[in-house]
Tab-separated table of C-alpha atoms in Angstrom:
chain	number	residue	atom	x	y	z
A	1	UNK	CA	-15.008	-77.236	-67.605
A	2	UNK	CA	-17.983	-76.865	-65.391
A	3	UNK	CA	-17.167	-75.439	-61.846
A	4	UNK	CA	-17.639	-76.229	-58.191
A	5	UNK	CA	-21.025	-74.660	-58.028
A	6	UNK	CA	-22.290	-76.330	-61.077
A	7	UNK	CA	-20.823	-79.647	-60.368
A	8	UNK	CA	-22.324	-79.512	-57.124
A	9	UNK	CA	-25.855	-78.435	-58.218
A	10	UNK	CA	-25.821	-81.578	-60.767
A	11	UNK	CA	-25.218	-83.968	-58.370
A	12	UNK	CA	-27.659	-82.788	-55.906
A	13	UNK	CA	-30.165	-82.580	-58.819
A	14	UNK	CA	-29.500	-86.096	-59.302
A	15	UNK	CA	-29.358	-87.521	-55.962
A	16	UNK	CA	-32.794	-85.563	-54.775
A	17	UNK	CA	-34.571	-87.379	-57.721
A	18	UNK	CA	-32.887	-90.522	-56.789
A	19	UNK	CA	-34.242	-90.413	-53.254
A	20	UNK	CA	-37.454	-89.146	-54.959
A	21	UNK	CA	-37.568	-92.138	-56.784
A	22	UNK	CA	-36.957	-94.601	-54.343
A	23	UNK	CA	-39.877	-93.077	-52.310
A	24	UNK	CA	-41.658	-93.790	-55.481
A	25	UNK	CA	-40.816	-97.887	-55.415
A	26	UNK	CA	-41.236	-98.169	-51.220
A	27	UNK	CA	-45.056	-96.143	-51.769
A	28	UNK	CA	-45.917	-99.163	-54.346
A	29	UNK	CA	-48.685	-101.333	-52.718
A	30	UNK	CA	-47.263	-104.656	-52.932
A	31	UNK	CA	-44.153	-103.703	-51.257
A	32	UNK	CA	-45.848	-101.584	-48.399
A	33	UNK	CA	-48.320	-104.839	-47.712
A	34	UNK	CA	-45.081	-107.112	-47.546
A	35	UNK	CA	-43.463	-104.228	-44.877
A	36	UNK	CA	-47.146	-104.171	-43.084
A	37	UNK	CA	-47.295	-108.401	-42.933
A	38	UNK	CA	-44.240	-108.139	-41.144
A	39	UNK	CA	-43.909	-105.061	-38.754
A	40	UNK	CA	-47.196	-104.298	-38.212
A	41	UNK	CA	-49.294	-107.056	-35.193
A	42	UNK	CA	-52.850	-106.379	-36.509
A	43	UNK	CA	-51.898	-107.484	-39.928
A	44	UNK	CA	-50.467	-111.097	-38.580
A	45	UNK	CA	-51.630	-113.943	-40.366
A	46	UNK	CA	-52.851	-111.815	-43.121
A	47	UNK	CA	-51.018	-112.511	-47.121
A	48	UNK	CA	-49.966	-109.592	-49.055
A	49	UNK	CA	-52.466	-110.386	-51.668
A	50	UNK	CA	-55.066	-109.567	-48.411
A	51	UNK	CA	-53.281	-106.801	-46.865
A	52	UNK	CA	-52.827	-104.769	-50.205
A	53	UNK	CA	-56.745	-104.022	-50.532
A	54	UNK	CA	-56.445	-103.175	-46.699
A	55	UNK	CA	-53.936	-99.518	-48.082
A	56	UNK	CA	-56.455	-96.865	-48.794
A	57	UNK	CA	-56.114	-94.818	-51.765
A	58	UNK	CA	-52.769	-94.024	-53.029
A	59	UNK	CA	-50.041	-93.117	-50.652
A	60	UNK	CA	-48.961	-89.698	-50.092
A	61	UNK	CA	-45.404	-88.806	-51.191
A	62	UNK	CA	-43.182	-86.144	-49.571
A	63	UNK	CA	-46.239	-84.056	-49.757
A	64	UNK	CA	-47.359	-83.795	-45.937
A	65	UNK	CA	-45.761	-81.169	-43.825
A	66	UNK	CA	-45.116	-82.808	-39.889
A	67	UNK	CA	-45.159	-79.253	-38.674
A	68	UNK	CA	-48.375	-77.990	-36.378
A	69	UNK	CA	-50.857	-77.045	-38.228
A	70	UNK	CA	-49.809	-78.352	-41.638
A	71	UNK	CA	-50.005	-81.918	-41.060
A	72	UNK	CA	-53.499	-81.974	-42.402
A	73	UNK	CA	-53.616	-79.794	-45.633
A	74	UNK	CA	-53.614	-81.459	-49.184
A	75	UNK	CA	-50.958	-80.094	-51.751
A	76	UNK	CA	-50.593	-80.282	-54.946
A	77	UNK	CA	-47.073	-80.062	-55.891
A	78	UNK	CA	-45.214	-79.557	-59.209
A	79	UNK	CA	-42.255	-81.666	-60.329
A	80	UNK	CA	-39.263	-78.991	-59.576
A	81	UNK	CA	-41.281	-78.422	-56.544
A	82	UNK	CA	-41.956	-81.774	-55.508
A	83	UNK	CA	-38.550	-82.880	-55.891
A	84	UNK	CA	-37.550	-79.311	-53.329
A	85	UNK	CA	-39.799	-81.109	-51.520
A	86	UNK	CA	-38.627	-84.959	-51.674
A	87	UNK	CA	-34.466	-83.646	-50.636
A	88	UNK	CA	-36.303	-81.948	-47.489
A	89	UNK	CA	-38.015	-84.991	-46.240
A	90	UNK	CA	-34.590	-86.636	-46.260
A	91	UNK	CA	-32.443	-83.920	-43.836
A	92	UNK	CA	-31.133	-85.239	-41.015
A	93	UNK	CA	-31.374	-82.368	-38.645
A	94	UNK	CA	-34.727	-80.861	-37.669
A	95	UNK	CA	-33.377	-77.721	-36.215
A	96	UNK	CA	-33.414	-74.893	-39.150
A	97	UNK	CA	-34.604	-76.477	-41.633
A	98	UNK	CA	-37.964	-75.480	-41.755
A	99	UNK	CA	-41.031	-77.371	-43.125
A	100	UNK	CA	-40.485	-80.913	-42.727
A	101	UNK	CA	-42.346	-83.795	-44.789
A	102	UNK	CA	-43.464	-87.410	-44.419
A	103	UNK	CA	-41.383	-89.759	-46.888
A	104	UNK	CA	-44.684	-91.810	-47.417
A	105	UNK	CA	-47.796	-91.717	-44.949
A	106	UNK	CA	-51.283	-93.598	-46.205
A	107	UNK	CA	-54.570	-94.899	-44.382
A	108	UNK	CA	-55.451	-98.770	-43.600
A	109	UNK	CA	-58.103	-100.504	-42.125
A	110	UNK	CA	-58.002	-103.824	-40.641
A	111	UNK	CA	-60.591	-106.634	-40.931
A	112	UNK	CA	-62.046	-107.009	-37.083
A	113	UNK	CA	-65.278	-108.734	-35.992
A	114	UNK	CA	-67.057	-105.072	-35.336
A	115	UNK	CA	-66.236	-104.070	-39.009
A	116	UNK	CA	-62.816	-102.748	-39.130
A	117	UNK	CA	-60.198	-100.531	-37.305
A	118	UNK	CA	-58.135	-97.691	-38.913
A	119	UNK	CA	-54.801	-96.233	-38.349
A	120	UNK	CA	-52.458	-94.431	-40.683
A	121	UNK	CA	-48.959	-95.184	-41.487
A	122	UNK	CA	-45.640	-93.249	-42.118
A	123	UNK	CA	-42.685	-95.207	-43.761
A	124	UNK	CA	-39.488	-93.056	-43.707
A	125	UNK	CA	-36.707	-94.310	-46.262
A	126	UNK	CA	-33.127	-93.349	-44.179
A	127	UNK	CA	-30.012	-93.724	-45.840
A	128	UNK	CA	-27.387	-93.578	-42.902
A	129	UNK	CA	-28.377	-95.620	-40.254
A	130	UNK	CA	-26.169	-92.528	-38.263
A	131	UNK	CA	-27.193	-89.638	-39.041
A	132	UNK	CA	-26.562	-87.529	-35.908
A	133	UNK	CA	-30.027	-88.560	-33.607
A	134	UNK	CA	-31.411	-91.888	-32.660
A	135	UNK	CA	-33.885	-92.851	-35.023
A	136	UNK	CA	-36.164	-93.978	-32.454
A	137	UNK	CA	-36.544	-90.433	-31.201
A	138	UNK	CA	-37.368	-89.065	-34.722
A	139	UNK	CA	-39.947	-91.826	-34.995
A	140	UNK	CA	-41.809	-90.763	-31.451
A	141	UNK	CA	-41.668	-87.669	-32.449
A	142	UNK	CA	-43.126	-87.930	-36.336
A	143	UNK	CA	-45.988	-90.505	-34.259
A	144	UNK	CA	-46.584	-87.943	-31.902
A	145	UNK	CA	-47.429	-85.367	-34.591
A	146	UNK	CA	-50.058	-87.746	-36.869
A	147	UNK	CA	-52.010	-88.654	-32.997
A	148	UNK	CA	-52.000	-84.514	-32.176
A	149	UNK	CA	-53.309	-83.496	-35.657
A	150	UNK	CA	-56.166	-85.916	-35.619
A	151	UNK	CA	-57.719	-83.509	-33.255
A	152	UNK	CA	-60.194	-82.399	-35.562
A	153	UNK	CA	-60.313	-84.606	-38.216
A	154	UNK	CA	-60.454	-88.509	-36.117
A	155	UNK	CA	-61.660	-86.977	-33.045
A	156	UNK	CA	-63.119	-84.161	-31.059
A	157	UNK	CA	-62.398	-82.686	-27.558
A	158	UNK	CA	-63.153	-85.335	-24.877
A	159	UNK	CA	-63.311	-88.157	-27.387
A	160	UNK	CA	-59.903	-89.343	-27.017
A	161	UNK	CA	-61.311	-93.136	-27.557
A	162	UNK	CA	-61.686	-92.110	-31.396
A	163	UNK	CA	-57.893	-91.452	-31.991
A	164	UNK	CA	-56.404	-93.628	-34.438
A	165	UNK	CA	-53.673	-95.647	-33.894
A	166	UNK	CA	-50.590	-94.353	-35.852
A	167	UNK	CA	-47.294	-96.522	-36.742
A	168	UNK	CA	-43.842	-94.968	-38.035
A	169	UNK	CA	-41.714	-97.372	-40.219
A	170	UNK	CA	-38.222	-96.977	-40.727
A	171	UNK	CA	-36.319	-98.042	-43.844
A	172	UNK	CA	-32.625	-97.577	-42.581
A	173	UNK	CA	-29.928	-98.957	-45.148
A	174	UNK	CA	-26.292	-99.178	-44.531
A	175	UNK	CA	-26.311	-100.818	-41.005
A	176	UNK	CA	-23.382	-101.664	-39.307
A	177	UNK	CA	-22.067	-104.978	-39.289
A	178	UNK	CA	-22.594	-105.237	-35.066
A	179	UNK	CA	-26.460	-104.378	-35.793
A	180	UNK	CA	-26.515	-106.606	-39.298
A	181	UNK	CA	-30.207	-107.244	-40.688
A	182	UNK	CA	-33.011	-106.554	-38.024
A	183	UNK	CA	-36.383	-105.533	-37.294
A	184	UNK	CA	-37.336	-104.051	-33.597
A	185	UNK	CA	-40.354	-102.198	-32.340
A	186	UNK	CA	-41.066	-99.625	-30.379
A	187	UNK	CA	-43.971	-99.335	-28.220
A	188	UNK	CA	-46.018	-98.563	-25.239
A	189	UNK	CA	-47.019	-101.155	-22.908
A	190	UNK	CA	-48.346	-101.522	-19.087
A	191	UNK	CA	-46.266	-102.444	-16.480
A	192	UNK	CA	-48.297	-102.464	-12.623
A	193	UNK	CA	-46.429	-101.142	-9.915
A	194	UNK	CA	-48.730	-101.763	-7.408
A	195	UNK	CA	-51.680	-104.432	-9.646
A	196	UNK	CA	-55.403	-103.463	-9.483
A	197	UNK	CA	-55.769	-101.492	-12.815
A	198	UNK	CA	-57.660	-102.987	-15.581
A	199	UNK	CA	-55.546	-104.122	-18.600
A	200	UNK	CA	-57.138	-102.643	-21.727
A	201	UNK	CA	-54.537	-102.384	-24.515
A	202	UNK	CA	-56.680	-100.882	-27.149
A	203	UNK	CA	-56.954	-97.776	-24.802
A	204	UNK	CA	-53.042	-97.074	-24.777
A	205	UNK	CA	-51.980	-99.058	-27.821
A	206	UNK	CA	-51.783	-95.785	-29.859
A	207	UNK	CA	-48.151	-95.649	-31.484
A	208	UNK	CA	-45.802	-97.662	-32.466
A	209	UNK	CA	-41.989	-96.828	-34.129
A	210	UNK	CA	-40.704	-100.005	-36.155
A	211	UNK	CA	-37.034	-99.797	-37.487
A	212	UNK	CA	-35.809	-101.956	-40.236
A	213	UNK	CA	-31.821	-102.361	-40.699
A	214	UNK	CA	-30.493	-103.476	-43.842
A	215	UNK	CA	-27.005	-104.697	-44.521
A	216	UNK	CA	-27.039	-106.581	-47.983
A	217	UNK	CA	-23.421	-107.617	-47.170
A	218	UNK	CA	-24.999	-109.954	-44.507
A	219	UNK	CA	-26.973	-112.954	-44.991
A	220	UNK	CA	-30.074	-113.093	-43.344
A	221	UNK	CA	-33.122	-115.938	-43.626
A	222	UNK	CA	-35.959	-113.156	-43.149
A	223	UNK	CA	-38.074	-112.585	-46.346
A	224	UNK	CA	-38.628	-109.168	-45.831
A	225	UNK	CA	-35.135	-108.187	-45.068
A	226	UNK	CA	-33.801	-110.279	-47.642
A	227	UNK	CA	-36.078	-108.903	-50.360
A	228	UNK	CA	-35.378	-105.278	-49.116
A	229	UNK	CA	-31.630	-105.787	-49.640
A	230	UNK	CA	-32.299	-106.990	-53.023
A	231	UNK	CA	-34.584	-104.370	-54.244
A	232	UNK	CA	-32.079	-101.294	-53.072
A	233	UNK	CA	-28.915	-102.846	-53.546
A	234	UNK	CA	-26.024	-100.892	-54.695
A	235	UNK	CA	-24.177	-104.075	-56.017
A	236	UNK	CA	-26.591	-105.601	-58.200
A	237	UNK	CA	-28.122	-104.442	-61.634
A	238	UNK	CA	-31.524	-104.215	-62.349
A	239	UNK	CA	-31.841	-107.701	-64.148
A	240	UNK	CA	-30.453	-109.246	-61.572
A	241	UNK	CA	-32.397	-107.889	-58.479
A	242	UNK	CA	-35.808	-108.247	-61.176
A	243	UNK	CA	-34.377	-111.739	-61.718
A	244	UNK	CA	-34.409	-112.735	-57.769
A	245	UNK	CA	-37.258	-110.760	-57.075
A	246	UNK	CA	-39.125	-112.809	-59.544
A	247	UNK	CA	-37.793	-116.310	-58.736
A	248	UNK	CA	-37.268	-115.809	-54.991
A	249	UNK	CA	-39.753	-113.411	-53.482
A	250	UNK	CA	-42.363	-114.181	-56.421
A	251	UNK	CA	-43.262	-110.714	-56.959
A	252	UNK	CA	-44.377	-109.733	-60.713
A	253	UNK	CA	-42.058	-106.607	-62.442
A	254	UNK	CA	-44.059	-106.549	-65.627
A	255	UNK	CA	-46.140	-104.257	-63.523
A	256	UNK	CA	-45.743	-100.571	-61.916
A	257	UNK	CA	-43.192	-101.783	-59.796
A	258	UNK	CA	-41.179	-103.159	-61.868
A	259	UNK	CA	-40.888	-99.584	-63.970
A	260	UNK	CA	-40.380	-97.228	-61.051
A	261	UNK	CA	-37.606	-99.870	-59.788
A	262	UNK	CA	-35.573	-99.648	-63.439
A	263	UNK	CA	-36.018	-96.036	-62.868
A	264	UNK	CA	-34.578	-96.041	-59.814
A	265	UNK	CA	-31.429	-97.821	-60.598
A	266	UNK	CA	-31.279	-95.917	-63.594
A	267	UNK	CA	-30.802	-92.920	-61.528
A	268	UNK	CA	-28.236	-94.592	-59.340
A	269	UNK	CA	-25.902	-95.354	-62.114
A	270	UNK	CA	-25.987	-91.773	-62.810
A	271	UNK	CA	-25.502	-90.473	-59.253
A	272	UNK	CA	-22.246	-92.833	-59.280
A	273	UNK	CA	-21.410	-91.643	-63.076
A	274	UNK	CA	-22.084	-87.853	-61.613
A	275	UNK	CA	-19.883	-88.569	-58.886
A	276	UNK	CA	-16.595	-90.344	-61.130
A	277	UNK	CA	-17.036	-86.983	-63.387
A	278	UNK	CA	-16.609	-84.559	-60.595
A	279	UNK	CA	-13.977	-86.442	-58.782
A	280	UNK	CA	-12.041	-86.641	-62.133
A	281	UNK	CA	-13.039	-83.054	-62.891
A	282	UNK	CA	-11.328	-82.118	-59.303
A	283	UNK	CA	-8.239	-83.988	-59.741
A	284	UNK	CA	-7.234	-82.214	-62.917
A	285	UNK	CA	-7.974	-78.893	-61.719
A	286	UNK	CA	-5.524	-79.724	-58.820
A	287	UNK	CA	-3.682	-81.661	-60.759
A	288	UNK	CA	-2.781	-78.552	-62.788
A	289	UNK	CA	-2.532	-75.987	-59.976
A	290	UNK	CA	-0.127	-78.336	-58.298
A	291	UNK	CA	1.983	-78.821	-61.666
A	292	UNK	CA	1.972	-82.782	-61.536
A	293	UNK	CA	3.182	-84.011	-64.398
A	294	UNK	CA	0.504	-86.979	-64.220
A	295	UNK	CA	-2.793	-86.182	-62.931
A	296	UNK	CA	-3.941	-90.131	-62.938
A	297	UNK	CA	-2.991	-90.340	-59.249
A	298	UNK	CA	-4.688	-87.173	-58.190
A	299	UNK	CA	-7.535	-87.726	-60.243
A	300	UNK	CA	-7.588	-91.187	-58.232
A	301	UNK	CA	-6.680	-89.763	-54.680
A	302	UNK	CA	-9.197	-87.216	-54.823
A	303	UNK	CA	-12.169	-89.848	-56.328
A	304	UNK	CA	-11.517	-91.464	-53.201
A	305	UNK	CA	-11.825	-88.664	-50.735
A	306	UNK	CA	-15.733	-87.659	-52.618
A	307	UNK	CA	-16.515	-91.887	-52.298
A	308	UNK	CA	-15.389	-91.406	-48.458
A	309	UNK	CA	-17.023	-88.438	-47.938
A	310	UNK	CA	-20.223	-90.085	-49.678
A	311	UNK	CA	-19.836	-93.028	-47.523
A	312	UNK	CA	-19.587	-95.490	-50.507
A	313	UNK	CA	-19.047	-99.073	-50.206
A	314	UNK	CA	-15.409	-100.145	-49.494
A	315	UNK	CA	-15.571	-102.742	-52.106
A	316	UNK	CA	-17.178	-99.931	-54.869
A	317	UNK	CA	-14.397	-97.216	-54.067
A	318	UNK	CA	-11.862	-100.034	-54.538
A	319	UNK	CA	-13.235	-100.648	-57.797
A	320	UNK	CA	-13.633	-96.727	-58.918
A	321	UNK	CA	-9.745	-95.960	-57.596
A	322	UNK	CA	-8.052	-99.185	-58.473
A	323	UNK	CA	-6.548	-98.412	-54.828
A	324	UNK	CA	-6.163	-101.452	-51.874
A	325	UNK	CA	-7.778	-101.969	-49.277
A	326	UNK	CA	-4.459	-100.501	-46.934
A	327	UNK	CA	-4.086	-97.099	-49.095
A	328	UNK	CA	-8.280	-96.394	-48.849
A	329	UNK	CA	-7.682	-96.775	-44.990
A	330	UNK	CA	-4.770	-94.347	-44.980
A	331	UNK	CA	-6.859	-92.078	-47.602
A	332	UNK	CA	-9.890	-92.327	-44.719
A	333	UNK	CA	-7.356	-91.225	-41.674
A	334	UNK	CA	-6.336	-88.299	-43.600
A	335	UNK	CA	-9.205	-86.939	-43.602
A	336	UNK	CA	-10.133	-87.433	-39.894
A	337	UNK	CA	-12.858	-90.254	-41.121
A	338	UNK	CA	-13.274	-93.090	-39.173
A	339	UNK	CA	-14.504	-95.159	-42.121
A	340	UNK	CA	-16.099	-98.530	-41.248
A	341	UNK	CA	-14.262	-100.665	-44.047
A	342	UNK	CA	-15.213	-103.982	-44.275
């Protein structure tokens, strides 16, 4: 029987390439230019089948460091290191932690009537729509690191009117109920306290944080959002969300996309499979050390505390346990959680 350490290194294993690979489906062009159409003003009006020659080269994955002086240097990673990498990009706390790396970040240029303009883009991929910070603030703070290392590279000393615009996306699944499906942006914008000041917007209009809530459990009328719930729900299988991404959001999966998308639920059958086998493992270990003469209901009880702990789905922990709705919520207050059943 494997032990804590092991078990725990498996499912970490499994999870890191899971968030790897979802990187992997959000970096794919046709889904970035449907994200850009709707978050991003200079692409308004614009189809995805226009936007998606607009994304320069191929986007760069968990492979840019935010920290000073790294932001700007090309790496070529291995897969055990890449995947180091990919969990890293994901913390939640900055403190500590070390080097920390862009989910996704690529170039685009926008059709104008001088040529073109050119900013870059980060898209971050957040799980918890919690996770201990406003995400707002992490999303100032990634912008504020892709205007200061352009210094160099986009512009020189005293010409600041070269700097490149810079947006940072974020992808944040599992929003509360109050907060539902939504899009807002954040940006900067002139307000005259006493008037006289010329209004030039393309001389402050440098950064922009966009944050995208998604609550599949919701209904929402917003293409976008609804297509974004479909493609990383945790309640559908993979013919079904390539069946409505087909017939409702007409996007083709004989393609790339649709590959690194059966990938990607691939891997989150087994982070749920990885997750039953420990949670069984635990509750006959304790089942034995305790002497029960049944180790069904321990093996249950303590399936339930990893799916709390995990912040599963109410509905997907019912399923796993066979428990109610009442004895999940009594489960959840014994460990001090304050779980947000539905």
């Amino acid at each position: 029987m494997k032990n804590e350490l092991s078990r725990a290194m498996a499912s970490a294993d499994v999870k890191v390439r899971y968030d790897t690979q979802c990187k992997r489906v959000l970096s794919q062009k046709e889904i970035l230019a449907r994200i850009l159409a709707r978050t991003v003003k200079e692409f308004a009006g614009m189809s995805v089948e226009e936007i998606i020659p607009c994304i320069e080269g191929t986007p760069e994955i968990a492979v840019v460091s935010i920290d000073p002086g790294k932001t700007n240097q090309k790496r070529v990673l291995h897969m055990e290191e890449e995947k180091r990498i990919a969990g890293l990009a994901n913390e939640d706390k900055v403190a500590d932690e070390g080097e920390i790396y862009y989910d996704i970040r690529f170039y685009v240029h926008i059709p104008n009537e001088e040529g073109h303009i050119r900013m870059i883009v980060n898209l971050e991929a957040q799980k918890s729509y919690y996770p201990g910070y406003e995400i707002v603030t992490r999303g100032i703070f990634y912008d504020a690191r892709m205007i200061s290392a352009q210094l160099g590279t986009e512009f020189e000393h005293s010409k600041y009117d070269d700097m490149k615009k810079v947006y940072s996306i974020w992808v944040c699944m599992q929003a509360p109920k109050k907060i539902g499906n939504a899009i807002s942006e954040y940006s900067i914008k002139k307000q005259d306290i006493i008037s006289g000041l010329p209004d030039r917007p393309e001389s402050y209009d440098k950064l922009s944080v966009v944050i995208i809530a998604l609550n599949e459990k919701m209904e929402t009328n917003d293409e976008l959002l609804g297509m974004l719930n479909t493609l990383f729900s945790e309640q559908k299988t993979y013919l079904e969300k390539k069946k409505e991404l087909e017939e409702i959001y007409q996007m083709r999966m004989d393609n790339e996309l649709g590959k690194e998308m059966n990938l990607m639920c691939n891997l989150s059958d087994l982070v749920i499979e990885r997750g039953i086998e420990q949670g069984i493992e635990q509750g006959i270990e304790q089942g034995i050390e305790q002497g029960i003469e049944s180790g069904i209901e321990q093996k249950s009880h303590n399936l339930a505390q990893m799916m709390i702990r995990e912040a599963e789905p109410t509905d997907k922990i019912m399923r796993y346990t066979g428990y109610s709705l009442e004895k999940i919520k009594e489960i959840a207050q014994e460990m001090g959680k304050v779980w947000p059943l539905a």
